[in-house]
Amino acid sequence: MLANILKVAGLVSNNSTENSVAVLDVGFGCGDQTVALAELILAPSRSQFRYVGVTLNETQRQAAQQRLDATLLAADKRDVENTSIKLFQADAAKPESWDKAITTAVDNLSDKAFSERWLLGLDCLYHFSPSRKPIFKHASQKIDANVMAFDLILGDNPSLWQTLAVRLLGFVLLCPWQTFLTEAQYRDQLVECGYDRGDIEIRDISDHVFAGLAGFLQRQDAALKPYGISLTGYSAVGRVYDWFDRTRVLKGVIVVGRKKSKSQ
Ligand SMILES: C[S@@+](CC[C@H](N)C(=O)[O-])C[C@H]1O[C@@H](n2cnc3c(N)ncnc32)[C@H](O)[C@@H]1O
């Protein structure tokens, strides 16, 4: 998923990047994407990289930190971490709540030494409360960053009950009530936050997301059943993915939004 987002954003070709890139990565989970990005940066072709990660969950932050430390240690690159990669626990949806250390680290991403500055939100922005707007505005206005994300949006022409079912699902997942937007509403929101309407790409990749996830969860459940282990919660999630796949009431999309170039 990360590799595909980076490709759509035009940041990698042949698994390497030559640009100097600054990334604000929100909701980085247990750090799979942090480590993958660090490995990409450590590639010999890299010129310059700075990464600030912000996640809500302290346990996940610690897990990510440990994995990152191990990766950099194995590559004999611990110095890179001190200067270029910082992980924080905070609410990325509320930039006004950040303490000085986070604010300074994020501000430093705006350094014009980086030819590209990006906000990355991989499978997390639909959780953001009150909405995605504060982090989009912060990225656009404070660090002049483009946006790349994997996100969920409402399908085309959902029935009233489908929309209601999706909103209820969001409620159960502790997402804001109005978190799922249509593609048009999503574009409007990006434009309102400072992104160029003519330079927004929303690519539907549902075919490669929901059925695979549903199948994976079913296979895990079946494999563990003989041992008396039940993944009831995950099976329910699998059925929801299966429903998404059949109805496309929600679509899984890669979003890339760019700032207007200063000369425009
Ligand atoms: C579905 S997980 C995805 C994790 C990771 N990006 C990945 O793809 O493996 C969503 C993540 O978003 C984080 N998250 C949710 N709301 C957040 C917020 N307001 N600020 C920062 N992180 C948040 C959660 O802690 C969780 O790690």
mmCIF file of C-alpha atoms and ligand atoms in Angstrom:
data_model
loop_
_atom_site.group_PDB
_atom_site.id
_atom_site.type_symbol
_atom_site.label_atom_id
_atom_site.label_comp_id
_atom_site.label_asym_id
_atom_site.label_seq_id
_atom_site.Cartn_x
_atom_site.Cartn_y
_atom_site.Cartn_z
ATOM 1 C CA MET A 1 0.000 0.000 0.000
ATOM 2 C CA LEU A 2 2.766 2.412 0.979
ATOM 3 C CA ALA A 3 4.729 1.602 -2.181
ATOM 4 C CA ASN A 4 1.640 2.331 -4.275
ATOM 5 C CA ILE A 5 0.939 5.619 -2.508
ATOM 6 C CA LEU A 6 4.546 6.708 -3.040
ATOM 7 C CA LYS A 7 4.275 5.788 -6.707
ATOM 8 C CA VAL A 8 1.055 7.766 -7.233
ATOM 9 C CA ALA A 9 2.702 10.701 -5.456
ATOM 10 C CA GLY A 10 5.617 10.385 -7.883
ATOM 11 C CA LEU A 11 8.085 9.945 -5.045
ATOM 12 C CA VAL A 12 9.626 6.648 -6.086
ATOM 13 C CA SER A 13 10.551 4.868 -9.224
ATOM 14 C CA ASN A 14 12.288 1.486 -9.170
ATOM 15 C CA ASN A 15 12.013 1.482 -5.375
ATOM 16 C CA SER A 16 14.361 4.392 -4.932
ATOM 17 C CA THR A 17 13.950 8.110 -4.463
ATOM 18 C CA GLU A 18 16.362 10.784 -5.487
ATOM 19 C CA ASN A 19 14.551 13.845 -4.187
ATOM 20 C CA SER A 20 15.143 15.409 -0.788
ATOM 21 C CA VAL A 21 11.900 14.711 1.042
ATOM 22 C CA ALA A 22 10.328 15.803 4.334
ATOM 23 C CA VAL A 23 7.381 13.705 5.593
ATOM 24 C CA LEU A 24 4.844 14.289 8.352
ATOM 25 C CA ASP A 25 3.404 10.790 8.869
ATOM 26 C CA VAL A 26 0.221 10.715 10.973
ATOM 27 C CA GLY A 27 -1.240 7.519 12.474
ATOM 28 C CA PHE A 28 1.842 5.394 11.723
ATOM 29 C CA GLY A 29 0.575 2.436 13.810
ATOM 30 C CA CYS A 30 3.271 -0.049 14.846
ATOM 31 C CA GLY A 31 5.745 1.482 12.436
ATOM 32 C CA ASP A 32 5.641 -0.799 9.370
ATOM 33 C CA GLN A 33 5.537 2.298 7.200
ATOM 34 C CA THR A 34 8.163 4.089 9.317
ATOM 35 C CA VAL A 35 10.632 1.235 8.846
ATOM 36 C CA ALA A 36 9.807 0.893 5.139
ATOM 37 C CA LEU A 37 10.358 4.615 4.604
ATOM 38 C CA ALA A 38 13.577 4.526 6.640
ATOM 39 C CA GLU A 39 14.845 1.667 4.466
ATOM 40 C CA LEU A 40 13.974 3.641 1.384
ATOM 41 C CA ILE A 41 15.868 6.631 2.729
ATOM 42 C CA LEU A 42 18.856 4.518 3.622
ATOM 43 C CA ALA A 43 19.155 3.448 0.010
ATOM 44 C CA PRO A 44 22.379 4.768 -1.500
ATOM 45 C CA SER A 45 20.516 6.982 -3.998
ATOM 46 C CA ARG A 46 18.901 9.013 -1.214
ATOM 47 C CA SER A 47 19.918 12.621 -1.073
ATOM 48 C CA GLN A 48 18.178 13.992 2.036
ATOM 49 C CA PHE A 49 15.244 12.944 4.211
ATOM 50 C CA ARG A 50 13.420 14.137 7.319
ATOM 51 C CA TYR A 51 10.547 12.255 8.960
ATOM 52 C CA VAL A 52 8.235 13.214 11.823
ATOM 53 C CA GLY A 53 5.669 10.616 12.905
ATOM 54 C CA VAL A 54 2.684 11.409 15.144
ATOM 55 C CA THR A 55 0.415 8.680 16.479
ATOM 56 C CA LEU A 56 -2.275 8.606 19.132
ATOM 57 C CA ASN A 57 -1.259 5.384 20.778
ATOM 58 C CA GLU A 58 1.818 5.357 23.058
ATOM 59 C CA THR A 59 2.171 1.546 23.028
ATOM 60 C CA GLN A 60 2.239 1.601 19.228
ATOM 61 C CA ARG A 61 4.752 4.472 19.286
ATOM 62 C CA GLN A 62 7.065 2.420 21.505
ATOM 63 C CA ALA A 63 6.712 -0.646 19.265
ATOM 64 C CA ALA A 64 7.495 1.479 16.208
ATOM 65 C CA GLN A 65 10.499 3.043 17.968
ATOM 66 C CA GLN A 66 11.915 -0.383 18.850
ATOM 67 C CA ARG A 67 11.519 -1.660 15.304
ATOM 68 C CA LEU A 68 13.070 1.485 13.901
ATOM 69 C CA ASP A 69 16.003 1.305 16.354
ATOM 70 C CA ALA A 70 16.643 -2.330 15.374
ATOM 71 C CA THR A 71 16.513 -1.507 11.646
ATOM 72 C CA LEU A 72 18.880 1.438 11.938
ATOM 73 C CA LEU A 73 21.224 -0.451 14.255
ATOM 74 C CA ALA A 74 21.425 -3.352 11.783
ATOM 75 C CA ALA A 75 22.267 -0.866 9.025
ATOM 76 C CA ASP A 76 24.775 0.936 11.283
ATOM 77 C CA LYS A 77 22.782 4.153 10.799
ATOM 78 C CA ARG A 78 21.767 5.202 14.334
ATOM 79 C CA ASP A 79 23.028 8.728 13.602
ATOM 80 C CA VAL A 80 20.296 9.081 10.952
ATOM 81 C CA GLU A 81 17.636 8.619 13.600
ATOM 82 C CA ASN A 82 18.930 11.360 15.865
ATOM 83 C CA THR A 83 18.942 13.912 13.115
ATOM 84 C CA SER A 84 16.262 12.831 10.663
ATOM 85 C CA ILE A 85 13.555 10.661 12.221
ATOM 86 C CA LYS A 86 11.364 11.571 15.179
ATOM 87 C CA LEU A 87 8.343 9.694 16.540
ATOM 88 C CA PHE A 88 5.786 11.313 18.865
ATOM 89 C CA GLN A 89 2.610 10.361 20.681
ATOM 90 C CA ALA A 90 -0.050 13.035 20.199
ATOM 91 C CA ASP A 91 -3.409 13.700 18.584
ATOM 92 C CA ALA A 92 -2.526 14.472 14.971
ATOM 93 C CA ALA A 93 -6.085 15.645 14.337
ATOM 94 C CA LYS A 94 -5.575 18.568 16.724
ATOM 95 C CA PRO A 95 -2.328 20.375 15.865
ATOM 96 C CA GLU A 96 -3.221 23.125 18.343
ATOM 97 C CA SER A 97 -2.837 20.555 21.168
ATOM 98 C CA TRP A 98 0.784 19.662 20.287
ATOM 99 C CA ASP A 99 3.545 20.504 22.767
ATOM 100 C CA LYS A 100 6.619 22.525 21.859
ATOM 101 C CA ALA A 101 8.802 19.531 20.929
ATOM 102 C CA ILE A 102 6.283 18.267 18.356
ATOM 103 C CA THR A 103 5.479 21.729 17.026
ATOM 104 C CA THR A 104 9.173 22.474 16.531
ATOM 105 C CA ALA A 105 9.870 19.125 14.860
ATOM 106 C CA VAL A 106 6.909 19.587 12.513
ATOM 107 C CA ASP A 107 7.823 23.223 11.790
ATOM 108 C CA ASN A 108 11.309 22.054 10.824
ATOM 109 C CA LEU A 109 9.786 20.017 7.994
ATOM 110 C CA SER A 110 9.054 23.287 6.204
ATOM 111 C CA ASP A 111 12.796 23.776 5.622
ATOM 112 C CA LYS A 112 13.157 24.768 1.969
ATOM 113 C CA ALA A 113 16.240 22.546 1.777
ATOM 114 C CA PHE A 114 13.716 19.782 1.039
ATOM 115 C CA SER A 115 12.509 19.844 -2.524
ATOM 116 C CA GLU A 116 9.353 17.922 -1.513
ATOM 117 C CA ARG A 117 7.276 18.133 1.666
ATOM 118 C CA TRP A 118 4.450 15.663 2.245
ATOM 119 C CA LEU A 119 1.734 14.807 4.760
ATOM 120 C CA LEU A 120 1.212 11.017 4.803
ATOM 121 C CA GLY A 121 -1.997 9.515 6.241
ATOM 122 C CA LEU A 122 -2.078 5.777 5.668
ATOM 123 C CA ASP A 123 -5.429 4.228 6.607
ATOM 124 C CA CYS A 124 -6.077 6.550 9.539
ATOM 125 C CA LEU A 125 -7.588 9.876 8.473
ATOM 126 C CA TYR A 126 -11.194 8.643 8.771
ATOM 127 C CA HIS A 127 -10.565 8.381 12.536
ATOM 128 C CA PHE A 128 -9.622 12.048 12.810
ATOM 129 C CA SER A 129 -11.920 14.064 15.037
ATOM 130 C CA PRO A 130 -13.424 16.621 14.618
ATOM 131 C CA SER A 131 -12.387 16.111 10.954
ATOM 132 C CA ARG A 132 -9.439 15.873 8.571
ATOM 133 C CA LYS A 133 -9.488 19.651 8.051
ATOM 134 C CA PRO A 134 -7.145 20.818 10.880
ATOM 135 C CA ILE A 135 -4.287 18.509 9.806
ATOM 136 C CA PHE A 136 -4.831 19.279 6.099
ATOM 137 C CA LYS A 137 -4.752 23.015 6.870
ATOM 138 C CA HIS A 138 -1.697 22.654 9.100
ATOM 139 C CA ALA A 139 0.167 20.708 6.410
ATOM 140 C CA SER A 140 -0.818 23.161 3.724
ATOM 141 C CA GLN A 141 -0.319 26.422 5.593
ATOM 142 C CA LYS A 142 2.464 25.689 8.100
ATOM 143 C CA ILE A 143 4.715 23.321 6.186
ATOM 144 C CA ASP A 144 3.628 23.883 2.606
ATOM 145 C CA ALA A 145 3.199 20.135 2.227
ATOM 146 C CA ASN A 146 1.367 18.068 -0.369
ATOM 147 C CA VAL A 147 -0.916 15.261 0.848
ATOM 148 C CA MET A 148 -0.714 11.524 0.143
ATOM 149 C CA ALA A 149 -3.064 9.085 1.810
ATOM 150 C CA PHE A 150 -5.016 5.887 1.777
ATOM 151 C CA ASP A 151 -8.529 6.705 2.896
ATOM 152 C CA LEU A 152 -12.133 5.514 2.774
ATOM 153 C CA ILE A 153 -14.792 7.488 0.925
ATOM 154 C CA LEU A 154 -18.504 7.013 0.293
ATOM 155 C CA GLY A 155 -19.363 5.109 -2.873
ATOM 156 C CA ASP A 156 -21.271 6.620 -5.766
ATOM 157 C CA ASN A 157 -25.041 6.825 -5.244
ATOM 158 C CA PRO A 158 -25.340 4.979 -1.916
ATOM 159 C CA SER A 159 -28.919 4.352 -0.813
ATOM 160 C CA LEU A 160 -30.197 6.105 2.281
ATOM 161 C CA TRP A 161 -29.967 2.982 4.406
ATOM 162 C CA GLN A 162 -26.425 2.235 3.136
ATOM 163 C CA THR A 163 -25.329 5.737 4.112
ATOM 164 C CA LEU A 164 -26.943 5.279 7.511
ATOM 165 C CA ALA A 165 -25.297 1.859 7.953
ATOM 166 C CA VAL A 166 -21.893 3.327 7.087
ATOM 167 C CA ARG A 167 -22.395 6.216 9.506
ATOM 168 C CA LEU A 168 -23.374 3.760 12.252
ATOM 169 C CA LEU A 169 -20.294 1.685 11.482
ATOM 170 C CA GLY A 170 -18.160 4.822 11.779
ATOM 171 C CA PHE A 171 -19.811 5.514 15.109
ATOM 172 C CA VAL A 172 -18.939 1.992 16.358
ATOM 173 C CA LEU A 173 -15.331 2.516 15.192
ATOM 174 C CA LEU A 174 -15.253 5.807 17.162
ATOM 175 C CA CYS A 175 -15.009 7.880 13.980
ATOM 176 C CA PRO A 176 -16.749 11.266 13.677
ATOM 177 C CA TRP A 177 -20.345 10.943 12.432
ATOM 178 C CA GLN A 178 -19.662 12.726 9.128
ATOM 179 C CA THR A 179 -16.231 11.227 8.515
ATOM 180 C CA PHE A 180 -17.098 9.408 5.277
ATOM 181 C CA LEU A 181 -17.328 11.911 2.427
ATOM 182 C CA THR A 182 -18.193 11.527 -1.235
ATOM 183 C CA GLU A 183 -15.338 12.048 -3.672
ATOM 184 C CA ALA A 184 -16.686 15.513 -4.550
ATOM 185 C CA GLN A 185 -16.894 16.507 -0.881
ATOM 186 C CA TYR A 186 -13.353 15.182 -0.294
ATOM 187 C CA ARG A 187 -12.018 17.277 -3.172
ATOM 188 C CA ASP A 188 -13.864 20.366 -1.865
ATOM 189 C CA GLN A 189 -12.328 19.816 1.557
ATOM 190 C CA LEU A 190 -8.809 19.614 0.136
ATOM 191 C CA VAL A 191 -9.381 22.778 -1.904
ATOM 192 C CA GLU A 192 -10.747 24.578 1.167
ATOM 193 C CA CYS A 193 -7.540 23.612 2.999
ATOM 194 C CA GLY A 194 -5.269 25.049 0.310
ATOM 195 C CA TYR A 195 -4.812 22.321 -2.297
ATOM 196 C CA ASP A 196 -5.022 22.841 -6.030
ATOM 197 C CA ARG A 197 -8.336 21.506 -7.438
ATOM 198 C CA GLY A 198 -6.601 20.731 -10.719
ATOM 199 C CA ASP A 199 -3.901 18.693 -9.001
ATOM 200 C CA ILE A 200 -5.902 16.291 -6.835
ATOM 201 C CA GLU A 201 -5.943 12.585 -7.717
ATOM 202 C CA ILE A 202 -8.348 10.169 -6.040
ATOM 203 C CA ARG A 203 -7.687 6.653 -7.302
ATOM 204 C CA ASP A 204 -10.126 3.855 -6.445
ATOM 205 C CA ILE A 205 -8.159 0.754 -5.414
ATOM 206 C CA SER A 206 -11.071 -1.107 -3.730
ATOM 207 C CA ASP A 207 -10.511 -4.140 -5.980
ATOM 208 C CA HIS A 208 -7.137 -4.645 -4.306
ATOM 209 C CA VAL A 209 -8.251 -3.977 -0.725
ATOM 210 C CA PHE A 210 -11.506 -5.361 0.636
ATOM 211 C CA ALA A 211 -11.791 -8.869 -0.865
ATOM 212 C CA GLY A 212 -8.169 -9.616 0.016
ATOM 213 C CA LEU A 213 -8.641 -8.488 3.614
ATOM 214 C CA ALA A 214 -11.908 -10.403 4.013
ATOM 215 C CA GLY A 215 -10.317 -13.557 2.594
ATOM 216 C CA PHE A 216 -7.239 -13.217 4.796
ATOM 217 C CA LEU A 217 -9.340 -12.906 7.963
ATOM 218 C CA GLN A 218 -11.492 -15.897 6.967
ATOM 219 C CA ARG A 219 -8.380 -18.016 6.306
ATOM 220 C CA GLN A 220 -6.870 -17.073 9.689
ATOM 221 C CA ASP A 221 -10.128 -17.950 11.437
ATOM 222 C CA ALA A 222 -10.343 -21.322 9.669
ATOM 223 C CA ALA A 223 -6.678 -22.111 10.386
ATOM 224 C CA LEU A 224 -7.059 -21.441 14.127
ATOM 225 C CA LYS A 225 -10.422 -23.167 14.638
ATOM 226 C CA PRO A 226 -8.934 -26.691 15.014
ATOM 227 C CA TYR A 227 -6.945 -25.357 17.987
ATOM 228 C CA GLY A 228 -10.055 -23.978 19.680
ATOM 229 C CA ILE A 229 -9.031 -20.372 19.001
ATOM 230 C CA SER A 230 -11.780 -18.091 17.702
ATOM 231 C CA LEU A 231 -11.233 -14.753 16.010
ATOM 232 C CA THR A 232 -14.869 -13.729 16.444
ATOM 233 C CA GLY A 233 -14.132 -9.977 16.455
ATOM 234 C CA TYR A 234 -11.935 -10.235 13.371
ATOM 235 C CA SER A 235 -14.458 -12.460 11.583
ATOM 236 C CA ALA A 236 -17.054 -9.741 12.075
ATOM 237 C CA VAL A 237 -14.625 -7.202 10.617
ATOM 238 C CA GLY A 238 -14.029 -9.616 7.716
ATOM 239 C CA ARG A 239 -17.766 -9.709 7.012
ATOM 240 C CA VAL A 240 -17.830 -5.899 6.962
ATOM 241 C CA TYR A 241 -14.968 -5.860 4.394
ATOM 242 C CA ASP A 242 -16.868 -8.443 2.366
ATOM 243 C CA TRP A 243 -19.926 -6.140 2.449
ATOM 244 C CA PHE A 244 -17.771 -3.192 1.288
ATOM 245 C CA ASP A 245 -16.454 -5.354 -1.539
ATOM 246 C CA ARG A 246 -19.902 -6.452 -2.729
ATOM 247 C CA THR A 247 -21.704 -3.106 -2.406
ATOM 248 C CA ARG A 248 -18.859 -0.569 -2.742
ATOM 249 C CA VAL A 249 -20.804 1.525 -0.262
ATOM 250 C CA LEU A 250 -17.336 2.630 0.841
ATOM 251 C CA LYS A 251 -14.373 2.826 -1.523
ATOM 252 C CA GLY A 252 -10.713 2.416 -0.621
ATOM 253 C CA VAL A 253 -8.807 5.183 -2.362
ATOM 254 C CA ILE A 254 -5.327 6.592 -2.741
ATOM 255 C CA VAL A 255 -5.484 10.366 -2.440
ATOM 256 C CA VAL A 256 -2.778 12.713 -3.678
ATOM 257 C CA GLY A 257 -3.253 16.461 -3.392
ATOM 258 C CA ARG A 258 -0.698 19.061 -4.341
ATOM 259 C CA LYS A 259 -0.284 22.673 -3.358
ATOM 260 C CA LYS A 260 -0.526 25.293 -6.088
ATOM 261 C CA SER A 261 2.980 26.127 -7.219
ATOM 262 C CA LYS A 262 4.028 29.590 -6.033
ATOM 263 C CA SER A 263 4.325 30.847 -9.597
ATOM 264 C CA GLN A 264 0.641 30.088 -10.358
HETATM 265 C C1 LIG B 1 -5.954 1.358 10.962
HETATM 266 S S1 LIG B 1 -4.573 1.899 11.887
HETATM 267 C C2 LIG B 1 -3.381 2.124 10.600
HETATM 268 C C3 LIG B 1 -1.975 2.114 11.109
HETATM 269 C C4 LIG B 1 -0.904 2.264 10.037
HETATM 270 N N1 LIG B 1 -0.992 3.514 9.336
HETATM 271 C C5 LIG B 1 -0.953 1.107 9.069
HETATM 272 O O1 LIG B 1 -1.457 1.289 7.967
HETATM 273 O O2 LIG B 1 -0.524 0.018 9.443
HETATM 274 C C6 LIG B 1 -5.014 3.573 12.320
HETATM 275 C C7 LIG B 1 -3.962 4.265 13.160
HETATM 276 O O3 LIG B 1 -4.306 5.639 13.281
HETATM 277 C C8 LIG B 1 -3.978 6.073 14.580
HETATM 278 N N2 LIG B 1 -4.793 7.258 14.878
HETATM 279 C C9 LIG B 1 -6.137 7.329 14.936
HETATM 280 N N3 LIG B 1 -6.532 8.586 15.253
HETATM 281 C C10 LIG B 1 -5.405 9.333 15.376
HETATM 282 C C11 LIG B 1 -5.143 10.695 15.698
HETATM 283 N N4 LIG B 1 -6.127 11.527 15.951
HETATM 284 N N5 LIG B 1 -3.856 11.098 15.753
HETATM 285 C C12 LIG B 1 -2.840 10.242 15.505
HETATM 286 N N6 LIG B 1 -3.024 8.941 15.192
HETATM 287 C C13 LIG B 1 -4.285 8.476 15.134
HETATM 288 C C14 LIG B 1 -4.284 4.886 15.469
HETATM 289 O O4 LIG B 1 -3.568 4.946 16.672
HETATM 290 C C15 LIG B 1 -3.835 3.718 14.575
HETATM 291 O O5 LIG B 1 -2.498 3.416 14.800
#
